[in-house]
Amino acid sequence: MKQTVYILTVILLSSLTANAQRPQPKDTEVWTPVPKVVAPPASAVSAPADAIVLFGGKNLDEWVSVKDQSPARWTVADNIFTVKKGTGNIQTKRLFTNYQLHIEWRIPSDINGEGQGRGNSGLFLASTGGGDDGYELQILDSYKNATYSNGQAGSIYKQFIPLVNASRKPGEWQSYDVVWTAPQFNDDGSLKSAARLTAFHNGILVQNNIALTGETVYIGPPSYKKHGPSPIKLQDHGDPSPAISFRNIWVREL
Ligand code: MG
């Protein structure tokens, strides 16, 4: 009997130790510094003459569902579209390398939840596979909503804290303007040059020509895997808070 108790205790302790050593999501959360809050100016940017319009208000013809390439099933109404929770991420039919992009998004005024569970979506600057593979510029309600700094709106998820917090209130339209330079790879799959990003949130610089350390990941350190021209992807996050909306999306290839 004594021996059985001893063996069970050893098994329990060793499994607890294994759990303690396993990488956890919180290992890569950075909570300080907290970016300074800066009130954004009113602004709107229409598509330039040479832009490809990815959403002009009428339909999602430029987009497909990531999981099976079928037509995107998010809801289009009143010249905007809204995440249809549970239908999964959507991505562009077109593939891109280097580009300038404009996108507008709105956290609903009846948003609820907290932290990462409050208006979570994401702009994946290049989608490198199903699910959340790629490089995510976080979309989140970061208006008086505490979370880890490297996971708030304007962050490159778990890699780069935004320079400031330029968030508008829920219910108001917000914008990202980005310049994306895709990573380059050698024939053997090794990295030749890192991806670079400059991003403005509501017209305010939040990422200044940063060099990404790899794809953005929930658990563990980022790393690169070789890819070529890629779709741009939007995230259907699994949290239960009211769904966010998008409008006026255009891109200029560089
Ligand atoms: Mg997200």
PDB file of C-alpha atoms and ligand atoms in Angstrom, residues 116 119-124 132 136-140 151 157 235-237 239, ligand 1:
ATOM      1  CA  GLN A 116      -8.124  39.601 -25.761  1.00  0.00           C
ATOM      2  CA  GLY A 119     -13.416  42.844 -30.338  1.00  0.00           C
ATOM      3  CA  ASN A 120     -10.541  40.628 -31.383  1.00  0.00           C
ATOM      4  CA  SER A 121      -9.814  40.267 -35.090  1.00  0.00           C
ATOM      5  CA  GLY A 122      -6.618  40.713 -37.029  1.00  0.00           C
ATOM      6  CA  LEU A 123      -5.085  41.806 -40.306  1.00  0.00           C
ATOM      7  CA  PHE A 124      -2.683  39.131 -41.528  1.00  0.00           C
ATOM      8  CA  ASP A 132      -3.816  31.959 -37.989  1.00  0.00           C
ATOM      9  CA  GLU A 136      -0.838  39.472 -37.620  1.00  0.00           C
ATOM     10  CA  LEU A 137      -1.299  43.178 -37.073  1.00  0.00           C
ATOM     11  CA  GLN A 138      -3.687  42.932 -34.129  1.00  0.00           C
ATOM     12  CA  ILE A 139      -7.213  44.340 -34.277  1.00  0.00           C
ATOM     13  CA  LEU A 140      -8.792  44.681 -30.835  1.00  0.00           C
ATOM     14  CA  GLY A 151      -1.236  42.063 -27.974  1.00  0.00           C
ATOM     15  CA  TYR A 157       1.061  40.134 -32.139  1.00  0.00           C
ATOM     16  CA  GLN A 235      -9.399  36.915 -38.560  1.00  0.00           C
ATOM     17  CA  ASP A 236     -12.589  35.394 -37.230  1.00  0.00           C
ATOM     18  CA  HIS A 237     -11.423  35.184 -33.610  1.00  0.00           C
ATOM     19  CA  ASP A 239     -14.114  34.963 -28.586  1.00  0.00           C
TER      20      ASP A 239
HETATM   21 MG    MG B   1      -6.380  38.870 -33.339  1.00  0.00          MG
END
